[in-house]
Amino acid sequence: MIQAAEIGATAIGKTFGQFTALADITLTIARGEFLTLLGPSGSGKTTFLMVLSGFEAPTTGRLTLDGRDMTDQPPEARGFGMVFQGYALFPHLTVEENIAFPLKVQRRSPAQIRTRVAEMVEMVGLGGHGHKLPSGLSGGQQQRVALARALAYEPPVLLLDEPFSALDKNLRGQMQDEMRRIHRETGTTFVFVTHDQEEALALSSRIAIFERGRLQQLAPPREVYERPANRFVAEFLGDINILPVAGGKIEGRPVILPGTGNAGDLAIRPEYMGLSVTEPAEGNALPARLTDLTYLGAETRLTLLTAGGVPLILHHPTNSLPDGLAPGASVWAGWAPARGFLL
Amino acid sequence: MTARHVLLLGPLLMLLGAAYLLPFLGVMRWSVTLPEPGFGQYHAALSDPLVLGVIWRTVRICAVVTVIAVAAAYALTLIWVRGGRTARTLVELCIMIPFWISVLTRAFGWLALLSNKGIINGWLQSLGFLSEPLTLVRNEFGVVVGMVHFLIPFAAFPLATAMRSVDERVLLAARGMGASRTRIFWQIFLPMTKNGVLGAALLVFVFALGFFVTPAILGGGRSVMVAELIYLRIFQSPDWGLGAAISVILMVTVGLLLGVMMRQNRGAAR
Ligand SMILES: Nc1ncnc2c1ncn2[C@@H]1O[C@H](COP(=O)(O)OP(=O)(O)OP(=O)(O)O)[C@@H](O)[C@H]1O
Ligand SMILES: [Mg+2]
């Protein structure tokens, strides 16, 4: 088990000239956590990772490592592992030499290095490829070398910038499983950047959502998805239906609202909305017209238009879909009151 | 190659053929016909201690020049590609300006600096460091200085290409692992630009082999190199056959080295 570390960031800001890339980021990354930074392109994910690693100095704010200030420490003093986008392997060194490089920097004994390299090659499943140059490896294999190299010297924190972006979907899934296993086995603190929402939901212990350099929400995957802190997060993650509420009514129909408010926007995830041909006896419902349905295997994706003209998306299990449903049909879209949330 | 390519290249090919290929074929003919038919001149060239001495000196000077020019160009190019803004502009000027000055002017410039009554000896003597002038020209030292100065810009271009293609993140990765600047340079950056170094070295060496003006002026007739020897054989003695044979030997050597260079470039591009 590696000595994992806790990182604290207080009011971190970063500007490039007039441009604010990061503003007022405050968060704590727990020991052994798997934190994912998620956000649209240009939202500051890479910049924040560079600030954590020490390659970029924050314009404002402080960073701590296990409670000690590290804001002014250069990257080599922090000793974090880093997997760059594009892997950044040493092209002239073999797989084994790549992994051995940080160990040589640390002046470990040749015997130690040999054992450790063999261990890491085994862990990332590259047995038999040790003497190849990076150019002779597939994208997924290169990615594993980068991971092995970053983990070889047992860094207290591993920073990964979109490590899977170059991989196809199957390989991606495989690497995600492997990543989770490696995280479990090493116990290192992982900070992981991705564009891919599913990846973030599947891997992380917590997700930090960035938008335009600001931290929008920091919470476990389920909470970010089901209890988004604001409209941006709700709309950014997955599909969502948003219905304007006025005076406790939607489109003139009284509805039961969660919590105390009675105005604003009610948000409901597509999988929590149901479809029926007649008005349901319980819960909230709105009359609507079916505009399209897309067969997706186990699920069918339905698009509806309410009487008031709001488009809705529903994910309905295919096996319980009413018979003879076709675009143009008049239907009811219903939901349990507890499944909606006001934004 | 399509008909259009031939048409476009045609004028150039004709010029090259008329200006280089035909004369060279003529030189080849001399080398096996003068003064009598046969390969006698090649035998003579390769057994004449004077000719061998000049060839040996040429190779030695070219090797020394190559090492110094490439090493100096590497340092300069490093600043050119990775230095701060002012340093970058300054170095760029240092690399570009020599291109605009003729080789003759530069050789005489060095003569003015290095000769016994030149600027350097003048200063050193008037400051009292020397009583007798240092011999800085009319010897191999002068030739090497002049050639290195001429060839540095030529080495800089392949080096710059190699250095620009180094992925910055690879260097950051090494730094993040705690590697010192020295280690990153010797174990990562230099090996990653190795092909550029080899390319620059071959280019400089091939170029240097045929140098005429610089050694003639700065060597002052004492450090004769192959090109000057050919000149002397053809213009100042009736030894046309021998001069031609040495020319052919030089051309073949250069051709072989160019072949190596092109294969290497193709390998690097792959
Ligand atoms: N060195 C720099 N100089 C100027 N602006 C920069 C610099 N680095 C980043 N930026 C700007 O900061 C913003 C955030 O960039 P960053 O790379 O952190 O985004 P990101 O969230 O990683 O995006 P992506 O998902 O596309 O990688 C961008 O608008 C970018 O243009
Ligand atoms: Mg990025």
XYZ file of C-alpha atoms and ligand atoms in Angstrom:
645
model
C 0.000 0.000 0.000
C 1.302 3.378 -1.021
C 1.322 6.403 1.221
C -1.629 8.260 -0.272
C -1.885 11.974 0.340
C -4.588 14.518 0.984
C -4.615 17.674 -1.108
C -6.234 20.934 -0.136
C -6.939 23.807 -2.495
C -8.073 27.147 -1.121
C -9.420 29.900 -3.361
C -7.243 28.895 -6.292
C -7.351 31.348 -9.177
C -5.395 31.383 -12.408
C -5.369 34.089 -15.035
C -3.569 34.197 -18.373
C -3.297 37.899 -19.129
C -6.869 39.187 -19.055
C -8.362 35.720 -19.267
C -9.574 33.968 -16.116
C -8.962 30.247 -16.495
C -9.697 29.343 -12.852
C -11.605 31.312 -10.247
C -11.940 30.659 -6.539
C -11.568 26.877 -6.535
C -11.751 25.519 -3.007
C -11.831 21.801 -2.397
C -10.242 18.974 -0.465
C -9.160 15.765 -2.132
C -9.241 12.968 0.416
C -6.543 10.304 0.867
C -7.016 7.482 -1.612
C -9.881 9.229 -3.305
C -10.695 8.875 -7.010
C -11.678 12.408 -7.943
C -12.784 13.183 -11.473
C -12.706 16.643 -12.997
C -15.493 16.927 -15.519
C -16.554 19.864 -17.628
C -16.903 21.225 -21.115
C -13.887 22.020 -23.256
C -12.006 25.063 -22.018
C -13.534 24.907 -18.540
C -10.136 24.788 -16.839
C -9.702 21.077 -16.057
C -6.213 20.797 -17.495
C -5.242 24.113 -15.960
C -6.329 22.910 -12.519
C -4.376 19.684 -12.977
C -1.305 21.681 -13.988
C -1.698 23.823 -10.887
C -1.974 20.705 -8.706
C 1.120 19.183 -10.331
C 3.120 22.387 -9.956
C 3.767 22.945 -13.662
C 1.629 26.087 -13.457
C 1.685 28.433 -10.481
C -1.740 29.659 -9.329
C -2.282 33.400 -9.561
C -4.099 33.385 -6.232
C -4.844 30.858 -3.492
C -2.922 28.179 -1.608
C -2.349 24.455 -2.009
C -1.630 22.046 0.800
C -0.356 18.484 0.844
C -1.287 16.594 4.005
C -1.825 19.947 5.654
C 1.558 21.440 4.695
C 1.659 24.324 2.262
C 3.007 23.291 -1.146
C 1.938 26.277 -3.237
C 5.490 27.324 -4.020
C 6.972 23.859 -4.439
C 8.166 22.994 -7.957
C 6.720 19.845 -9.548
C 9.831 17.781 -8.853
C 9.518 18.475 -5.134
C 5.869 17.408 -5.064
C 6.696 14.126 -6.762
C 3.222 13.446 -8.073
C 2.712 10.927 -10.827
C 1.341 12.379 -13.996
C -0.188 10.813 -17.085
C -0.365 13.434 -19.795
C -2.837 13.537 -22.605
C -1.051 11.686 -25.424
C 0.938 9.694 -22.806
C 4.264 11.517 -23.267
C 6.314 8.324 -23.260
C 10.053 8.538 -23.914
C 10.087 7.470 -27.576
C 13.692 6.267 -27.580
C 13.342 4.035 -24.520
C 11.749 0.599 -24.337
C 8.712 -0.125 -22.194
C 10.942 -1.347 -19.364
C 13.323 1.594 -19.660
C 10.397 4.005 -19.618
C 9.119 2.508 -16.385
C 12.624 2.369 -14.928
C 13.378 6.030 -15.636
C 11.759 7.548 -12.533
C 13.308 4.788 -10.413
C 16.754 5.633 -11.744
C 16.094 9.268 -10.943
C 15.470 8.144 -7.372
C 18.753 6.223 -7.450
C 17.279 2.909 -6.430
C 19.533 -0.093 -6.710
C 19.583 -1.990 -10.032
C 18.134 -5.075 -8.352
C 15.287 -3.065 -6.862
C 14.607 -1.406 -10.182
C 14.484 -4.741 -11.980
C 11.991 -6.181 -9.510
C 9.793 -3.130 -9.493
C 9.728 -2.800 -13.298
C 8.774 -6.473 -13.661
C 6.035 -5.970 -11.087
C 4.611 -2.929 -12.890
C 4.788 -4.554 -16.337
C 2.818 -7.449 -14.868
C 0.294 -5.195 -13.162
C -0.670 -3.366 -16.346
C -0.740 -6.602 -18.326
C 2.184 -5.912 -20.635
C 4.165 -9.103 -20.011
C 6.136 -9.937 -23.172
C 6.140 -6.356 -24.432
C 8.894 -5.105 -22.141
C 11.538 -4.743 -24.814
C 9.404 -2.900 -27.346
C 9.662 0.774 -28.131
C 6.509 2.864 -27.638
C 6.137 3.208 -31.425
C 5.621 -0.547 -31.602
C 2.676 -0.523 -29.193
C -1.036 0.050 -29.696
C -2.723 3.102 -28.167
C -4.077 1.095 -25.263
C -0.705 -0.473 -24.566
C 1.041 2.895 -24.624
C -1.549 4.141 -22.202
C -0.725 1.295 -19.834
C 2.977 2.068 -20.051
C 2.237 5.668 -19.115
C 0.194 4.442 -16.176
C 2.879 1.986 -15.088
C 5.592 4.618 -15.388
C 3.590 7.090 -13.327
C 2.853 4.517 -10.627
C 6.265 2.836 -10.526
C 7.779 5.206 -8.007
C 4.736 5.051 -5.772
C 3.695 8.679 -5.948
C 1.296 9.834 -3.243
C -0.948 11.363 -5.903
C -1.565 10.380 -9.513
C -2.828 13.037 -11.925
C -4.327 11.855 -15.211
C -5.348 14.148 -18.067
C -7.863 12.458 -20.362
C -5.826 9.278 -20.485
C -8.393 7.364 -22.515
C -9.352 9.992 -25.056
C -7.504 8.251 -27.886
C -8.996 4.812 -27.271
C -12.011 3.206 -28.911
C -15.074 2.406 -26.836
C -14.291 -1.245 -26.080
C -10.727 -0.594 -25.066
C -11.890 2.364 -23.029
C -14.232 0.150 -21.001
C -11.446 -2.364 -20.467
C -9.026 0.340 -19.340
C -11.616 1.801 -16.985
C -11.984 -1.548 -15.240
C -8.225 -1.823 -15.038
C -7.937 1.683 -13.690
C -10.415 0.922 -10.944
C -8.482 -2.218 -10.023
C -5.178 -0.356 -9.966
C -6.703 2.363 -7.836
C -7.948 -0.259 -5.393
C -4.636 -2.122 -5.335
C -2.371 0.891 -4.915
C -4.624 3.051 -2.771
C -3.077 6.152 -4.357
C -5.057 9.379 -4.561
C -6.246 9.704 -8.181
C -7.224 12.961 -9.843
C -8.618 12.201 -13.238
C -9.718 14.539 -16.043
C -12.269 13.439 -18.583
C -14.759 14.683 -21.122
C -16.760 11.513 -20.870
C -19.684 11.657 -18.440
C -20.226 7.913 -18.270
C -16.567 7.431 -17.513
C -16.790 9.970 -14.720
C -19.917 8.395 -13.242
C -18.465 4.888 -13.456
C -15.019 5.520 -11.984
C -15.130 8.254 -9.426
C -15.662 8.425 -5.723
C -16.488 12.092 -6.295
C -16.923 14.288 -9.346
C -15.946 17.947 -9.579
C -17.898 19.753 -12.258
C -16.104 22.709 -13.832
C -17.574 25.427 -15.942
C -15.694 28.493 -17.175
C -13.063 28.106 -14.513
C -15.508 27.729 -11.643
C -16.313 24.712 -9.533
C -20.043 24.092 -9.972
C -20.475 21.039 -7.792
C -18.341 18.521 -5.946
C -20.187 15.387 -4.901
C -20.405 11.605 -5.377
C -21.576 10.542 -8.867
C -25.078 9.635 -7.821
C -25.622 12.906 -6.066
C -24.297 14.993 -8.950
C -26.633 13.158 -11.272
C -29.716 13.011 -9.129
C -29.292 16.184 -7.069
C -27.479 18.607 -9.354
C -26.577 21.797 -7.535
C -27.679 24.075 -10.319
C -29.076 24.280 -13.774
C -25.699 24.015 -15.490
C -24.874 20.737 -13.771
C -28.371 19.373 -14.401
C -28.175 20.105 -18.103
C -24.535 19.155 -18.518
C -24.911 15.633 -17.149
C -27.113 13.381 -19.252
C -30.592 14.289 -20.509
C -33.039 16.238 -18.417
C -36.597 17.488 -18.745
C -37.259 20.985 -17.488
C -40.778 22.272 -16.850
C -41.496 25.848 -15.825
C -43.545 26.068 -12.586
C -45.717 29.035 -11.693
C -47.797 29.312 -8.521
C -47.509 25.589 -7.814
C -48.880 24.739 -11.257
C -47.351 23.466 -14.497
C -49.172 24.454 -17.650
C -52.121 25.343 -15.500
C -52.363 21.917 -13.857
C -51.761 21.623 -10.120
C -48.748 19.412 -9.292
C -47.140 18.137 -6.120
C -43.719 19.701 -5.845
C -40.725 18.425 -3.845
C -39.599 20.641 -0.982
C -40.964 24.038 -0.241
C -40.740 26.183 -3.357
C -43.689 26.639 -5.646
C -42.081 28.432 -8.592
C -39.039 28.063 -10.821
C -38.064 25.133 -13.013
C -38.867 21.543 -12.185
C -36.254 19.080 -13.476
C -36.902 15.364 -13.980
C -34.494 12.771 -15.434
C -35.895 10.902 -18.468
C -35.678 7.505 -16.741
C -37.933 8.730 -13.934
C -40.718 9.819 -16.244
C -43.364 7.286 -17.181
C -45.688 7.056 -20.118
C -49.324 6.022 -20.028
C -52.200 6.138 -22.469
C -54.757 7.266 -19.872
C -54.302 9.783 -17.079
C -52.514 8.001 -14.203
C -54.354 7.796 -10.871
C -51.323 8.757 -8.761
C -48.476 11.220 -8.942
C -48.035 14.116 -11.307
C -48.883 13.938 -14.996
C -49.154 16.152 -18.040
C -50.941 15.485 -21.311
C -48.625 15.348 -24.298
C -48.271 14.188 -27.861
C -45.751 11.548 -28.911
C -43.433 12.999 -31.554
C -40.869 10.249 -32.039
C -39.688 6.937 -30.656
C -36.277 5.351 -31.039
C -35.721 1.682 -30.326
C -32.479 1.216 -28.357
C -32.788 -2.452 -27.394
C -33.727 -2.885 -23.756
C -34.910 0.718 -23.664
C -36.902 2.863 -26.028
C -36.296 6.566 -26.173
C -39.471 8.597 -26.610
C -39.773 12.269 -27.409
C -42.956 14.100 -26.445
C -44.364 17.575 -26.742
C -46.565 18.768 -23.895
C -49.795 20.657 -24.505
C -47.902 23.790 -23.449
C -45.185 23.150 -26.054
C -42.340 21.873 -23.822
C -40.290 19.030 -25.376
C -39.777 15.978 -23.122
C -37.524 12.933 -23.334
C -38.476 9.605 -21.733
C -36.489 6.384 -21.394
C -39.026 3.581 -21.232
C -38.316 -0.160 -20.820
C -39.145 -1.672 -24.197
C -40.907 -4.706 -22.689
C -43.603 -2.620 -20.966
C -44.275 -0.187 -23.761
C -48.021 0.115 -24.567
C -48.965 -1.699 -27.796
C -49.565 0.169 -31.015
C -47.781 3.329 -29.942
C -46.980 5.567 -32.918
C -45.923 9.183 -33.388
C -48.888 11.498 -33.111
C -50.528 9.503 -30.309
C -51.993 11.391 -27.331
C -50.350 10.196 -24.108
C -49.629 11.206 -20.514
C -46.192 11.869 -19.114
C -46.119 11.175 -15.388
C -43.571 11.198 -12.546
C -43.406 10.532 -8.850
C -43.268 13.870 -6.976
C -40.085 12.883 -5.108
C -38.214 12.356 -8.413
C -38.423 15.958 -9.494
C -36.240 18.732 -8.184
C -36.571 22.484 -8.417
C -33.746 24.440 -9.993
C 6.307 11.183 -62.187
C 3.822 12.379 -64.772
C 4.406 14.178 -68.050
C 3.554 17.426 -66.305
C 6.258 16.861 -63.712
C 8.802 16.257 -66.455
C 7.692 19.420 -68.194
C 7.999 21.476 -65.017
C 11.338 19.960 -64.052
C 12.634 20.002 -67.606
C 14.396 23.387 -67.646
C 16.094 22.644 -64.332
C 17.168 19.179 -65.432
C 18.577 20.632 -68.638
C 20.495 23.291 -66.746
C 21.879 20.750 -64.272
C 22.774 18.422 -67.126
C 24.575 21.121 -69.084
C 26.290 22.778 -66.128
C 27.175 19.780 -63.960
C 26.573 16.394 -65.497
C 28.263 16.901 -68.868
C 31.370 18.577 -67.425
C 31.597 15.874 -64.774
C 31.391 13.167 -67.444
C 34.197 15.015 -69.202
C 36.240 15.014 -65.990
C 35.587 11.304 -65.582
C 36.830 10.756 -69.104
C 40.032 12.692 -68.430
C 40.636 10.653 -65.319
C 40.883 7.454 -67.381
C 42.428 8.861 -70.593
C 45.063 11.436 -69.588
C 47.895 11.163 -70.164
C 47.199 7.593 -71.346
C 44.109 5.336 -71.157
C 43.680 3.207 -68.004
C 43.257 3.532 -64.255
C 46.842 4.600 -63.753
C 45.882 7.994 -62.373
C 43.722 6.447 -59.642
C 46.593 4.227 -58.690
C 48.902 7.205 -58.710
C 46.510 9.314 -56.661
C 46.062 6.669 -54.002
C 49.766 5.866 -53.736
C 51.181 9.389 -53.941
C 52.056 10.354 -50.338
C 51.380 14.002 -51.144
C 47.855 13.298 -52.390
C 47.202 10.873 -49.530
C 48.464 13.483 -47.116
C 46.031 16.047 -48.494
C 43.144 13.563 -48.379
C 44.007 12.668 -44.809
C 44.235 16.329 -43.841
C 40.922 17.029 -45.555
C 39.149 14.225 -43.713
C 40.741 15.247 -40.413
C 39.841 18.928 -40.800
C 36.342 18.062 -41.941
C 35.843 15.758 -38.960
C 37.065 18.400 -36.518
C 34.977 21.065 -38.237
C 31.916 18.811 -38.164
C 32.217 18.097 -34.454
C 32.779 21.734 -33.512
C 30.195 23.175 -35.911
C 27.475 20.711 -34.897
C 28.166 21.130 -31.189
C 28.132 24.929 -31.483
C 25.052 24.842 -33.707
C 23.318 22.567 -31.178
C 23.834 25.075 -28.393
C 22.725 27.961 -30.597
C 19.697 26.122 -31.920
C 18.685 25.169 -28.411
C 18.440 28.875 -27.612
C 16.816 29.582 -30.961
C 14.087 26.993 -30.392
C 13.647 27.014 -26.636
C 15.127 30.263 -25.376
C 13.468 33.455 -24.168
C 12.095 35.914 -26.671
C 15.065 38.310 -26.898
C 17.622 35.523 -26.968
C 15.596 33.821 -29.669
C 15.563 36.873 -31.953
C 19.229 37.512 -31.371
C 20.229 33.965 -32.263
C 17.969 33.985 -35.279
C 19.820 37.034 -36.574
C 23.162 35.351 -35.871
C 22.051 32.372 -37.931
C 20.487 34.332 -40.792
C 22.925 37.190 -41.344
C 25.889 34.999 -42.384
C 23.720 33.659 -45.201
C 23.694 37.083 -46.790
C 27.457 37.592 -46.719
C 29.625 35.976 -49.384
C 32.074 33.302 -48.389
C 34.892 35.407 -49.771
C 34.012 38.400 -47.622
C 33.820 36.203 -44.552
C 37.181 34.594 -45.225
C 38.844 37.962 -45.587
C 37.019 39.106 -42.476
C 38.639 36.314 -40.522
C 41.968 37.152 -42.083
C 41.609 40.701 -40.810
C 40.819 39.383 -37.337
C 43.331 36.587 -37.057
C 46.424 37.504 -39.087
C 49.738 38.355 -37.440
C 49.034 42.051 -37.815
C 45.317 41.515 -37.339
C 42.935 42.846 -34.734
C 43.278 40.051 -32.173
C 47.071 39.949 -32.245
C 47.119 43.746 -32.220
C 45.052 43.925 -29.057
C 46.839 41.142 -27.273
C 50.188 42.755 -28.023
C 49.192 46.301 -27.150
C 47.686 45.039 -23.881
C 51.004 43.365 -23.185
C 49.786 39.758 -23.100
C 52.040 38.792 -26.001
C 55.388 39.863 -27.318
C 55.307 37.703 -30.452
C 52.090 37.428 -32.490
C 50.166 34.144 -32.280
C 49.916 32.274 -35.550
C 46.160 32.094 -36.013
C 45.936 31.882 -39.798
C 47.853 30.253 -42.621
C 47.470 27.037 -40.674
C 44.810 24.467 -39.877
C 43.508 26.506 -36.961
C 42.530 29.360 -39.256
C 40.933 26.994 -41.739
C 38.899 25.306 -39.023
C 37.713 28.632 -37.600
C 36.618 29.898 -41.002
C 34.866 26.678 -41.954
C 33.087 26.257 -38.636
C 31.806 29.799 -38.895
C 30.542 29.186 -42.393
C 28.867 25.875 -41.615
C 27.097 26.548 -38.311
C 23.937 27.951 -39.974
C 23.694 24.898 -42.198
C 23.771 22.619 -39.172
C 21.226 24.771 -37.360
C 18.329 24.009 -39.695
C 18.152 20.211 -39.396
C 18.760 20.594 -35.662
C 15.927 23.082 -35.297
C 13.564 20.741 -37.123
C 14.493 17.908 -34.780
C 14.168 20.060 -31.665
C 10.819 21.499 -32.697
C 9.385 18.030 -33.099
C 10.161 17.107 -29.477
C 6.889 16.858 -27.549
C 7.039 19.356 -24.700
C 4.972 17.050 -22.502
C 7.659 14.383 -22.637
C 10.078 16.834 -21.045
C 7.471 17.894 -18.494
C 6.876 14.243 -17.675
C 10.575 13.726 -16.987
C 10.684 16.853 -14.857
C 7.636 15.759 -12.921
C 9.474 12.559 -12.013
C 12.157 14.657 -10.391
C 14.784 14.383 -13.131
C 17.376 17.174 -13.073
C 17.914 19.457 -16.056
C 21.205 17.729 -16.805
C 19.592 14.315 -16.772
C 16.682 15.483 -18.944
C 19.120 16.929 -21.463
C 21.471 13.950 -21.717
C 18.998 11.121 -21.312
C 15.854 12.506 -22.939
C 16.344 15.606 -25.091
C 19.627 14.705 -26.773
C 18.594 11.121 -27.655
C 15.280 12.423 -28.963
C 17.117 14.824 -31.311
C 19.769 12.270 -32.276
C 18.562 12.011 -35.868
C 18.846 15.757 -36.249
C 22.419 15.621 -34.971
C 23.363 12.858 -37.400
C 21.667 14.675 -40.272
C 23.408 17.934 -39.430
C 26.762 16.164 -39.070
C 26.492 14.466 -42.459
C 25.398 17.680 -44.124
C 28.267 19.635 -42.624
C 30.805 16.932 -43.412
C 29.715 16.613 -47.038
C 29.722 20.367 -47.437
C 33.119 20.689 -45.808
C 34.759 18.099 -48.067
C 34.407 20.365 -51.082
C 35.498 23.612 -49.421
C 37.807 25.689 -51.557
C 37.730 29.402 -50.866
C 38.004 29.299 -47.073
C 40.968 26.880 -46.879
C 42.687 28.635 -49.775
C 42.542 32.023 -48.062
C 42.863 31.101 -44.386
C 45.202 28.169 -45.008
C 47.446 30.386 -47.065
C 48.705 27.505 -49.194
C 50.008 25.591 -46.194
C 46.898 23.641 -45.281
C 45.884 22.510 -48.719
C 42.621 20.560 -48.849
C 41.345 18.336 -51.626
C 39.458 20.974 -53.602
C 42.486 23.236 -53.634
C 44.711 20.350 -54.633
C 42.458 19.626 -57.620
C 42.628 23.278 -58.563
C 46.413 23.274 -58.345
C 46.692 20.071 -60.396
C 44.473 21.359 -63.153
C 45.386 25.020 -63.354
C 48.970 25.152 -62.192
C 50.438 21.907 -63.482
C 49.832 19.801 -66.557
C 48.542 16.982 -64.342
C 44.949 17.003 -65.615
C 44.523 13.257 -65.375
C 45.529 13.166 -61.714
C 43.368 16.192 -60.880
C 40.434 14.529 -62.603
C 40.958 11.253 -60.741
C 40.992 13.045 -57.378
C 37.824 14.907 -58.415
C 36.092 11.640 -59.153
C 37.190 10.164 -55.833
C 35.807 13.232 -54.044
C 32.532 13.116 -55.965
C 32.013 9.424 -55.272
C 32.674 9.931 -51.557
C 30.221 12.823 -51.419
C 27.670 10.807 -53.401
C 27.930 7.878 -50.992
C 27.523 10.137 -47.965
C 24.499 11.818 -49.562
C 23.002 8.393 -50.115
C 23.443 7.575 -46.432
C 21.886 10.919 -45.537
C 18.835 10.390 -47.709
C 18.248 6.912 -46.363
C 18.533 8.260 -42.861
C 16.056 11.056 -43.602
C 13.607 8.577 -44.976
C 14.074 6.456 -41.851
C 13.473 9.454 -39.605
C 10.382 10.489 -41.526
C 8.854 7.059 -41.112
N -0.940 28.989 -21.336
C -2.141 29.539 -21.588
N -2.237 30.795 -22.043
C -3.438 31.353 -22.309
N -4.610 30.753 -22.122
C -4.584 29.494 -21.661
C -3.361 28.817 -21.371
N -3.651 27.575 -20.925
C -4.988 27.490 -20.941
N -5.550 28.634 -21.379
C -6.994 28.905 -21.496
O -7.622 28.525 -20.319
C -8.863 27.909 -20.588
C -8.942 26.571 -19.890
O -8.050 25.706 -20.539
P -7.877 24.204 -20.109
O -6.831 23.622 -20.968
O -7.673 24.129 -18.649
O -9.303 23.630 -20.493
P -9.815 22.126 -20.361
O -10.956 22.145 -19.432
O -8.693 21.220 -20.048
O -10.336 21.900 -21.842
P -10.264 20.572 -22.735
O -11.364 19.702 -22.229
O -10.555 21.080 -24.099
O -8.915 19.977 -22.585
C -8.992 27.811 -22.091
O -9.868 28.817 -22.540
C -7.599 28.048 -22.585
O -7.626 28.719 -23.807
Mg -7.637 19.690 -21.165
